[in-house]
PDB file of C-alpha atoms in Angstrom:
ATOM      1  CA  ALA I 435     -12.270 -10.846  -6.654  1.00 84.00           C
ATOM      2  CA  GLN I 436     -10.376 -10.538  -3.434  1.00 90.00           C
ATOM      3  CA  THR I 437     -11.469  -8.147  -0.694  1.00 95.00           C
ATOM      4  CA  VAL I 438      -9.910  -6.990   2.553  1.00 97.00           C
ATOM      5  CA  THR I 439     -11.943  -5.631   5.445  1.00 97.00           C
ATOM      6  CA  GLN I 440     -10.810  -3.759   8.519  1.00 97.00           C
ATOM      7  CA  SER I 441     -13.820  -3.258  10.745  1.00 95.00           C
ATOM      8  CA  GLN I 442     -12.207  -0.926  13.288  1.00 96.00           C
ATOM      9  CA  PRO I 443     -11.869   2.618  11.901  1.00 95.00           C
ATOM     10  CA  GLU I 444     -10.202   3.803  15.102  1.00 97.00           C
ATOM     11  CA  MET I 445      -8.490   2.199  18.058  1.00 97.00           C
ATOM     12  CA  SER I 446      -6.697   3.602  21.062  1.00 97.00           C
ATOM     13  CA  VAL I 447      -4.218   2.064  23.480  1.00 97.00           C
ATOM     14  CA  GLN I 448      -2.359   3.214  26.527  1.00 98.00           C
ATOM     15  CA  GLU I 449       1.394   3.471  26.181  1.00 97.00           C
ATOM     16  CA  ALA I 450       3.112   0.174  27.134  1.00 97.00           C
ATOM     17  CA  GLU I 451      -0.133  -1.778  26.728  1.00 97.00           C
ATOM     18  CA  THR I 452      -1.074  -4.294  24.037  1.00 98.00           C
ATOM     19  CA  VAL I 453      -3.534  -3.704  21.222  1.00 98.00           C
ATOM     20  CA  THR I 454      -4.901  -5.953  18.476  1.00 98.00           C
ATOM     21  CA  LEU I 455      -6.045  -4.678  15.090  1.00 98.00           C
ATOM     22  CA  SER I 456      -8.445  -6.867  13.120  1.00 98.00           C
ATOM     23  CA  CYS I 457      -8.444  -7.766   9.461  1.00 98.00           C
ATOM     24  CA  THR I 458     -10.488 -10.228   7.468  1.00 98.00           C
ATOM     25  CA  TYR I 459     -10.195 -11.054   3.806  1.00 97.00           C
ATOM     26  CA  ASP I 460     -11.972 -12.993   1.154  1.00 96.00           C
ATOM     27  CA  THR I 461     -10.285 -14.985  -1.581  1.00 95.00           C
ATOM     28  CA  SER I 462     -10.675 -18.185  -3.528  1.00 93.00           C
ATOM     29  CA  GLU I 463      -6.932 -18.559  -3.901  1.00 91.00           C
ATOM     30  CA  SER I 464      -4.948 -20.942  -1.734  1.00 89.00           C
ATOM     31  CA  ASP I 465      -1.585 -19.242  -2.068  1.00 90.00           C
ATOM     32  CA  TYR I 466      -1.142 -15.595  -1.230  1.00 93.00           C
ATOM     33  CA  TYR I 467       0.640 -13.138   1.027  1.00 93.00           C
ATOM     34  CA  LEU I 468      -0.713 -10.834   3.680  1.00 95.00           C
ATOM     35  CA  PHE I 469       0.863  -7.648   4.935  1.00 95.00           C
ATOM     36  CA  TRP I 470       0.408  -4.992   7.538  1.00 97.00           C
ATOM     37  CA  TYR I 471       1.520  -1.508   6.602  1.00 97.00           C
ATOM     38  CA  LYS I 472       1.823   1.527   8.849  1.00 97.00           C
ATOM     39  CA  GLN I 473       1.214   5.046   7.549  1.00 96.00           C
ATOM     40  CA  PRO I 474       2.278   7.805   9.935  1.00 93.00           C
ATOM     41  CA  PRO I 475       1.450  11.472   9.270  1.00 87.00           C
ATOM     42  CA  SER I 476       4.572  11.645   7.119  1.00 81.00           C
ATOM     43  CA  ARG I 477       2.456   9.694   4.579  1.00 86.00           C
ATOM     44  CA  GLN I 478       5.034   7.039   3.766  1.00 89.00           C
ATOM     45  CA  MET I 479       3.674   3.516   3.984  1.00 92.00           C
ATOM     46  CA  ILE I 480       6.008   1.326   6.013  1.00 94.00           C
ATOM     47  CA  LEU I 481       5.904  -2.468   5.907  1.00 93.00           C
ATOM     48  CA  VAL I 482       5.372  -3.772   9.428  1.00 96.00           C
ATOM     49  CA  ILE I 483       5.031  -7.504   8.956  1.00 95.00           C
ATOM     50  CA  ARG I 484       4.453 -10.125   6.266  1.00 94.00           C
ATOM     51  CA  GLN I 485       2.778 -13.549   6.349  1.00 94.00           C
ATOM     52  CA  GLU I 486       2.921 -16.288   3.738  1.00 92.00           C
ATOM     53  CA  ALA I 487      -0.377 -18.166   3.516  1.00 92.00           C
ATOM     54  CA  TYR I 488       1.332 -21.547   3.196  1.00 90.00           C
ATOM     55  CA  LYS I 489       3.092 -21.075   6.518  1.00 88.00           C
ATOM     56  CA  GLN I 490       1.121 -22.042   9.584  1.00 85.00           C
ATOM     57  CA  GLN I 491       3.501 -20.300  11.934  1.00 92.00           C
ATOM     58  CA  ASN I 492       2.493 -16.758  12.760  1.00 94.00           C
ATOM     59  CA  ALA I 493       4.972 -14.072  11.751  1.00 93.00           C
ATOM     60  CA  THR I 494       6.675 -11.967  14.404  1.00 94.00           C
ATOM     61  CA  GLU I 495       8.763  -8.824  14.129  1.00 93.00           C
ATOM     62  CA  ASN I 496       9.942  -7.515  17.481  1.00 95.00           C
ATOM     63  CA  ARG I 497       6.873  -6.048  19.213  1.00 97.00           C
ATOM     64  CA  PHE I 498       4.606  -6.861  16.265  1.00 97.00           C
ATOM     65  CA  SER I 499       3.008 -10.248  15.725  1.00 97.00           C
ATOM     66  CA  VAL I 500       0.095 -11.615  13.769  1.00 97.00           C
ATOM     67  CA  ASN I 501      -2.610 -14.136  14.406  1.00 97.00           C
ATOM     68  CA  PHE I 502      -3.188 -15.778  11.040  1.00 96.00           C
ATOM     69  CA  GLN I 503      -6.260 -17.987  10.812  1.00 96.00           C
ATOM     70  CA  LYS I 504      -6.373 -19.238   7.235  1.00 94.00           C
ATOM     71  CA  ALA I 505      -9.643 -21.135   7.485  1.00 94.00           C
ATOM     72  CA  ALA I 506     -11.367 -18.162   9.049  1.00 96.00           C
ATOM     73  CA  LYS I 507      -9.601 -15.784   6.625  1.00 96.00           C
ATOM     74  CA  SER I 508      -8.506 -13.623   9.505  1.00 97.00           C
ATOM     75  CA  PHE I 509      -5.219 -11.778   9.912  1.00 97.00           C
ATOM     76  CA  SER I 510      -4.948  -9.654  13.040  1.00 98.00           C
ATOM     77  CA  LEU I 511      -1.987  -7.570  14.161  1.00 98.00           C
ATOM     78  CA  LYS I 512      -0.910  -7.479  17.789  1.00 98.00           C
ATOM     79  CA  ILE I 513       1.271  -4.633  18.991  1.00 98.00           C
ATOM     80  CA  SER I 514       2.891  -5.269  22.347  1.00 98.00           C
ATOM     81  CA  ASP I 515       4.392  -2.639  24.646  1.00 97.00           C
ATOM     82  CA  SER I 516       2.825   0.137  22.556  1.00 97.00           C
ATOM     83  CA  GLN I 517       4.929   3.228  22.038  1.00 97.00           C
ATOM     84  CA  LEU I 518       3.974   6.775  21.102  1.00 96.00           C
ATOM     85  CA  GLY I 519       5.685   6.250  17.762  1.00 95.00           C
ATOM     86  CA  ASP I 520       3.241   3.478  16.934  1.00 97.00           C
ATOM     87  CA  ALA I 521       0.487   6.050  16.461  1.00 97.00           C
ATOM     88  CA  ALA I 522      -0.453   5.887  12.779  1.00 97.00           C
ATOM     89  CA  MET I 523      -2.949   4.469  10.337  1.00 97.00           C
ATOM     90  CA  TYR I 524      -2.520   0.743   9.821  1.00 98.00           C
ATOM     91  CA  PHE I 525      -3.499  -1.028   6.638  1.00 97.00           C
ATOM     92  CA  CYS I 526      -3.948  -4.713   6.056  1.00 97.00           C
ATOM     93  CA  ALA I 527      -3.118  -5.803   2.503  1.00 96.00           C
ATOM     94  CA  TYR I 528      -3.438  -8.914   0.340  1.00 95.00           C
ATOM     95  CA  ARG I 529      -1.231  -9.956  -2.546  1.00 92.00           C
ATOM     96  CA  SER I 530      -1.775 -12.956  -4.766  1.00 89.00           C
ATOM     97  CA  ALA I 531       1.112 -15.387  -5.015  1.00 85.00           C
ATOM     98  CA  SER I 532       0.636 -15.457  -8.763  1.00 77.00           C
ATOM     99  CA  SER I 533       3.716 -14.199 -10.536  1.00 65.00           C
ATOM    100  CA  ASN I 534       1.533 -12.285 -12.959  1.00 71.00           C
ATOM    101  CA  THR I 535       0.468  -9.614 -10.550  1.00 76.00           C
ATOM    102  CA  GLY I 536       1.968  -7.460  -7.874  1.00 79.00           C
ATOM    103  CA  LYS I 537      -1.284  -5.740  -7.053  1.00 88.00           C
ATOM    104  CA  LEU I 538      -1.920  -5.077  -3.378  1.00 91.00           C
ATOM    105  CA  ILE I 539      -5.498  -5.010  -2.170  1.00 94.00           C
ATOM    106  CA  PHE I 540      -5.876  -2.846   0.916  1.00 96.00           C
ATOM    107  CA  GLY I 541      -8.382  -2.658   3.698  1.00 97.00           C
ATOM    108  CA  GLN I 542      -9.893   0.650   4.710  1.00 96.00           C
ATOM    109  CA  GLY I 543      -7.359   1.234   7.457  1.00 96.00           C
ATOM    110  CA  THR I 544      -7.421   1.558  11.244  1.00 97.00           C
ATOM    111  CA  THR I 545      -6.226   4.731  12.937  1.00 97.00           C
ATOM    112  CA  LEU I 546      -4.323   3.866  16.098  1.00 97.00           C
ATOM    113  CA  GLN I 547      -4.000   6.425  18.854  1.00 97.00           C
ATOM    114  CA  VAL I 548      -1.447   5.840  21.598  1.00 97.00           C
ATOM    115  CA  LYS I 549      -2.122   7.644  24.852  1.00 97.00           C
ATOM    116  CA  PRO I 550       0.781   8.589  27.146  1.00 95.00           C
TER     117      PRO I 550
ATOM    118  CA  LYS Y  21      20.331   2.553   0.028  1.00 63.00           C
ATOM    119  CA  ALA Y  22      18.020   5.205  -1.329  1.00 75.00           C
ATOM    120  CA  GLY Y  23      14.296   4.620  -0.937  1.00 91.00           C
ATOM    121  CA  VAL Y  24      11.506   5.164  -3.400  1.00 95.00           C
ATOM    122  CA  THR Y  25      11.567   8.789  -4.515  1.00 96.00           C
ATOM    123  CA  GLN Y  26       8.471  10.560  -5.723  1.00 97.00           C
ATOM    124  CA  THR Y  27       8.426  14.035  -7.217  1.00 96.00           C
ATOM    125  CA  PRO Y  28       6.979  16.510  -6.729  1.00 96.00           C
ATOM    126  CA  ARG Y  29       5.694  16.175  -3.165  1.00 95.00           C
ATOM    127  CA  TYR Y  30       2.917  18.680  -3.650  1.00 96.00           C
ATOM    128  CA  LEU Y  31       1.121  19.879  -6.733  1.00 96.00           C
ATOM    129  CA  ILE Y  32      -1.775  22.233  -7.352  1.00 98.00           C
ATOM    130  CA  LYS Y  33      -3.457  22.109 -10.738  1.00 97.00           C
ATOM    131  CA  THR Y  34      -6.544  23.589 -12.316  1.00 97.00           C
ATOM    132  CA  ARG Y  35      -9.426  21.537 -13.681  1.00 97.00           C
ATOM    133  CA  GLY Y  36      -8.829  20.540 -17.280  1.00 97.00           C
ATOM    134  CA  GLN Y  37      -5.047  20.602 -17.011  1.00 97.00           C
ATOM    135  CA  GLN Y  38      -2.849  17.561 -17.158  1.00 97.00           C
ATOM    136  CA  VAL Y  39      -0.190  16.423 -14.726  1.00 98.00           C
ATOM    137  CA  THR Y  40       2.793  14.072 -14.708  1.00 98.00           C
ATOM    138  CA  LEU Y  41       4.074  12.455 -11.544  1.00 98.00           C
ATOM    139  CA  SER Y  42       7.446  10.775 -11.264  1.00 98.00           C
ATOM    140  CA  CYS Y  43       8.674   7.790  -9.300  1.00 98.00           C
ATOM    141  CA  SER Y  44      12.214   6.473  -8.942  1.00 97.00           C
ATOM    142  CA  PRO Y  45      12.234   2.969  -7.437  1.00 95.00           C
ATOM    143  CA  ILE Y  46      14.843   1.417  -5.224  1.00 94.00           C
ATOM    144  CA  SER Y  47      17.849   0.316  -7.238  1.00 91.00           C
ATOM    145  CA  GLY Y  48      17.291  -3.217  -8.501  1.00 89.00           C
ATOM    146  CA  HIS Y  49      13.511  -3.090  -8.153  1.00 90.00           C
ATOM    147  CA  ARG Y  50      11.885  -3.692 -11.515  1.00 90.00           C
ATOM    148  CA  SER Y  51       8.269  -3.764 -10.370  1.00 91.00           C
ATOM    149  CA  VAL Y  52       6.565  -0.426  -9.818  1.00 94.00           C
ATOM    150  CA  SER Y  53       2.961   0.124  -8.812  1.00 95.00           C
ATOM    151  CA  TRP Y  54       0.851   3.224  -8.370  1.00 97.00           C
ATOM    152  CA  TYR Y  55      -1.983   3.787  -5.914  1.00 97.00           C
ATOM    153  CA  GLN Y  56      -4.463   6.572  -5.365  1.00 97.00           C
ATOM    154  CA  GLN Y  57      -5.356   7.350  -1.757  1.00 97.00           C
ATOM    155  CA  THR Y  58      -8.405   9.407  -0.825  1.00 95.00           C
ATOM    156  CA  PRO Y  59     -10.341   9.695   2.459  1.00 90.00           C
ATOM    157  CA  GLY Y  60     -13.489   8.360   0.824  1.00 88.00           C
ATOM    158  CA  GLN Y  61     -12.184   5.540  -1.352  1.00 89.00           C
ATOM    159  CA  GLY Y  62      -9.071   4.570   0.576  1.00 92.00           C
ATOM    160  CA  LEU Y  63      -6.170   3.036  -1.323  1.00 95.00           C
ATOM    161  CA  GLN Y  64      -6.995   2.063  -4.865  1.00 95.00           C
ATOM    162  CA  PHE Y  65      -4.692   0.347  -7.316  1.00 95.00           C
ATOM    163  CA  LEU Y  66      -3.955   2.295 -10.479  1.00 96.00           C
ATOM    164  CA  PHE Y  67      -1.461   0.203 -12.410  1.00 93.00           C
ATOM    165  CA  GLU Y  68       1.633  -1.924 -12.193  1.00 93.00           C
ATOM    166  CA  TYR Y  69       4.679  -2.022 -14.404  1.00 93.00           C
ATOM    167  CA  PHE Y  70       7.338  -4.657 -14.700  1.00 91.00           C
ATOM    168  CA  SER Y  71      10.297  -4.340 -17.037  1.00 90.00           C
ATOM    169  CA  GLU Y  72       8.667  -1.489 -18.967  1.00 93.00           C
ATOM    170  CA  THR Y  73       5.430  -3.440 -19.520  1.00 93.00           C
ATOM    171  CA  GLN Y  74       2.110  -2.663 -17.894  1.00 92.00           C
ATOM    172  CA  ARG Y  75       1.193  -5.865 -16.127  1.00 88.00           C
ATOM    173  CA  ASN Y  76      -2.040  -4.830 -14.467  1.00 89.00           C
ATOM    174  CA  LYS Y  77      -4.406  -1.909 -14.542  1.00 92.00           C
ATOM    175  CA  GLY Y  78      -6.976  -0.844 -11.988  1.00 93.00           C
ATOM    176  CA  ASN Y  79     -10.474   0.389 -12.632  1.00 93.00           C
ATOM    177  CA  PHE Y  80      -9.688   3.964 -13.561  1.00 96.00           C
ATOM    178  CA  PRO Y  81     -10.679   5.949 -16.652  1.00 96.00           C
ATOM    179  CA  GLY Y  82      -8.371   6.252 -19.611  1.00 95.00           C
ATOM    180  CA  ARG Y  83      -7.330   9.718 -18.436  1.00 97.00           C
ATOM    181  CA  PHE Y  84      -4.964   7.902 -16.113  1.00 97.00           C
ATOM    182  CA  SER Y  85      -1.929   6.470 -17.842  1.00 96.00           C
ATOM    183  CA  GLY Y  86       1.590   5.525 -16.996  1.00 96.00           C
ATOM    184  CA  ARG Y  87       4.824   4.189 -18.295  1.00 97.00           C
ATOM    185  CA  GLN Y  88       8.069   2.714 -17.121  1.00 97.00           C
ATOM    186  CA  PHE Y  89      11.489   3.434 -18.531  1.00 96.00           C
ATOM    187  CA  SER Y  90      14.413   1.094 -19.053  1.00 95.00           C
ATOM    188  CA  ASN Y  91      15.978   2.252 -15.770  1.00 93.00           C
ATOM    189  CA  SER Y  92      12.723   1.234 -13.994  1.00 94.00           C
ATOM    190  CA  ARG Y  93      11.739   4.828 -13.272  1.00 97.00           C
ATOM    191  CA  SER Y  94       8.040   5.336 -13.776  1.00 97.00           C
ATOM    192  CA  GLU Y  95       5.728   8.193 -14.550  1.00 98.00           C
ATOM    193  CA  MET Y  96       2.006   8.498 -14.338  1.00 97.00           C
ATOM    194  CA  ASN Y  97      -0.035  11.033 -16.223  1.00 98.00           C
ATOM    195  CA  VAL Y  98      -3.511  12.315 -15.592  1.00 97.00           C
ATOM    196  CA  SER Y  99      -5.129  14.316 -18.368  1.00 96.00           C
ATOM    197  CA  THR Y 100      -8.161  16.609 -18.206  1.00 97.00           C
ATOM    198  CA  LEU Y 101      -7.996  16.846 -14.446  1.00 97.00           C
ATOM    199  CA  GLU Y 102     -11.198  16.751 -12.420  1.00 97.00           C
ATOM    200  CA  LEU Y 103     -11.793  17.908  -8.851  1.00 97.00           C
ATOM    201  CA  GLY Y 104     -12.201  14.267  -7.844  1.00 96.00           C
ATOM    202  CA  ASP Y 105      -8.638  13.523  -8.885  1.00 97.00           C
ATOM    203  CA  SER Y 106      -7.405  15.370  -5.805  1.00 98.00           C
ATOM    204  CA  ALA Y 107      -5.607  12.698  -3.821  1.00 97.00           C
ATOM    205  CA  LEU Y 108      -2.351  11.350  -2.523  1.00 97.00           C
ATOM    206  CA  TYR Y 109      -0.653   9.326  -5.242  1.00 98.00           C
ATOM    207  CA  LEU Y 110       1.659   6.659  -3.935  1.00 97.00           C
ATOM    208  CA  CYS Y 111       4.289   4.788  -5.851  1.00 96.00           C
ATOM    209  CA  ALA Y 112       5.749   1.519  -4.642  1.00 95.00           C
ATOM    210  CA  SER Y 113       8.533  -0.717  -5.891  1.00 94.00           C
ATOM    211  CA  SER Y 114       9.425  -4.322  -5.286  1.00 89.00           C
ATOM    212  CA  LEU Y 115      11.853  -7.024  -6.213  1.00 84.00           C
ATOM    213  CA  PRO Y 116      10.449  -9.643  -8.576  1.00 74.00           C
ATOM    214  CA  GLY Y 117       8.441 -12.309  -6.792  1.00 71.00           C
ATOM    215  CA  ALA Y 118       5.185 -12.215  -4.910  1.00 63.00           C
ATOM    216  CA  SER Y 119       6.760 -12.885  -1.524  1.00 68.00           C
ATOM    217  CA  TYR Y 120       8.226  -9.436  -1.330  1.00 73.00           C
ATOM    218  CA  GLY Y 121       6.332  -6.574   0.125  1.00 78.00           C
ATOM    219  CA  TYR Y 122       6.379  -3.284  -1.649  1.00 89.00           C
ATOM    220  CA  THR Y 123       8.434  -0.294  -0.503  1.00 92.00           C
ATOM    221  CA  PHE Y 124       6.473   2.901  -0.823  1.00 94.00           C
ATOM    222  CA  GLY Y 125       7.470   6.448  -1.508  1.00 95.00           C
ATOM    223  CA  SER Y 126       6.134   9.424   0.439  1.00 93.00           C
ATOM    224  CA  GLY Y 127       3.659  10.225  -2.279  1.00 95.00           C
ATOM    225  CA  THR Y 128       2.619  13.227  -4.308  1.00 97.00           C
ATOM    226  CA  ARG Y 129      -0.255  15.255  -2.914  1.00 97.00           C
ATOM    227  CA  LEU Y 130      -2.268  16.498  -5.888  1.00 98.00           C
ATOM    228  CA  THR Y 131      -4.862  19.191  -5.387  1.00 98.00           C
ATOM    229  CA  VAL Y 132      -7.147  20.091  -8.279  1.00 98.00           C
ATOM    230  CA  VAL Y 133      -8.885  23.465  -8.002  1.00 97.00           C
TER     231      VAL Y 133
END
């Protein structure tokens, strides 16, 4: 069974600085997708960034980028130029590439505080 | 384009009652999944529906059930409510294909008293 682990329950960053959130996962599959979701107090989970396991190039979305290390099964999220609106809980998630399942497996989450 | 709509947003029920939660996916999304979120257990997968068929089910008791209609709208039902069922229930929809991330609704906050 696949597992996702986020070892940092809480992180804080100064506005305009850079912060990295960690995520590790365990799987025996070779093809899968990894996601970072953001959950602000409004409760709605928002997709931040997506990475295909077969792609070596790290995904980037504006100020958000990932460091995907497939051999190490590590998938960290880097937020550059942090803004107050980035304050939220961040979840790392795994999805098998199998067409038979759409199940997302989530980590425990990291609460990010952004200090002005 | 409308997002994923979940109703109601808040619900208070008494132990032993049953409850039905509704989810309307994004137009064109045929895959709908449900998750339970609690402070202690985090986000746990309940079940997934695709084209009216349950494709996967999480490790929850039979009191938890769901269904999907021909218009892709989904409902989940919890019977004989227990205090431990108090949680945020999130629905998410996706286009077919594993490469797509899910779009989530704002959830239904269920409180069992």
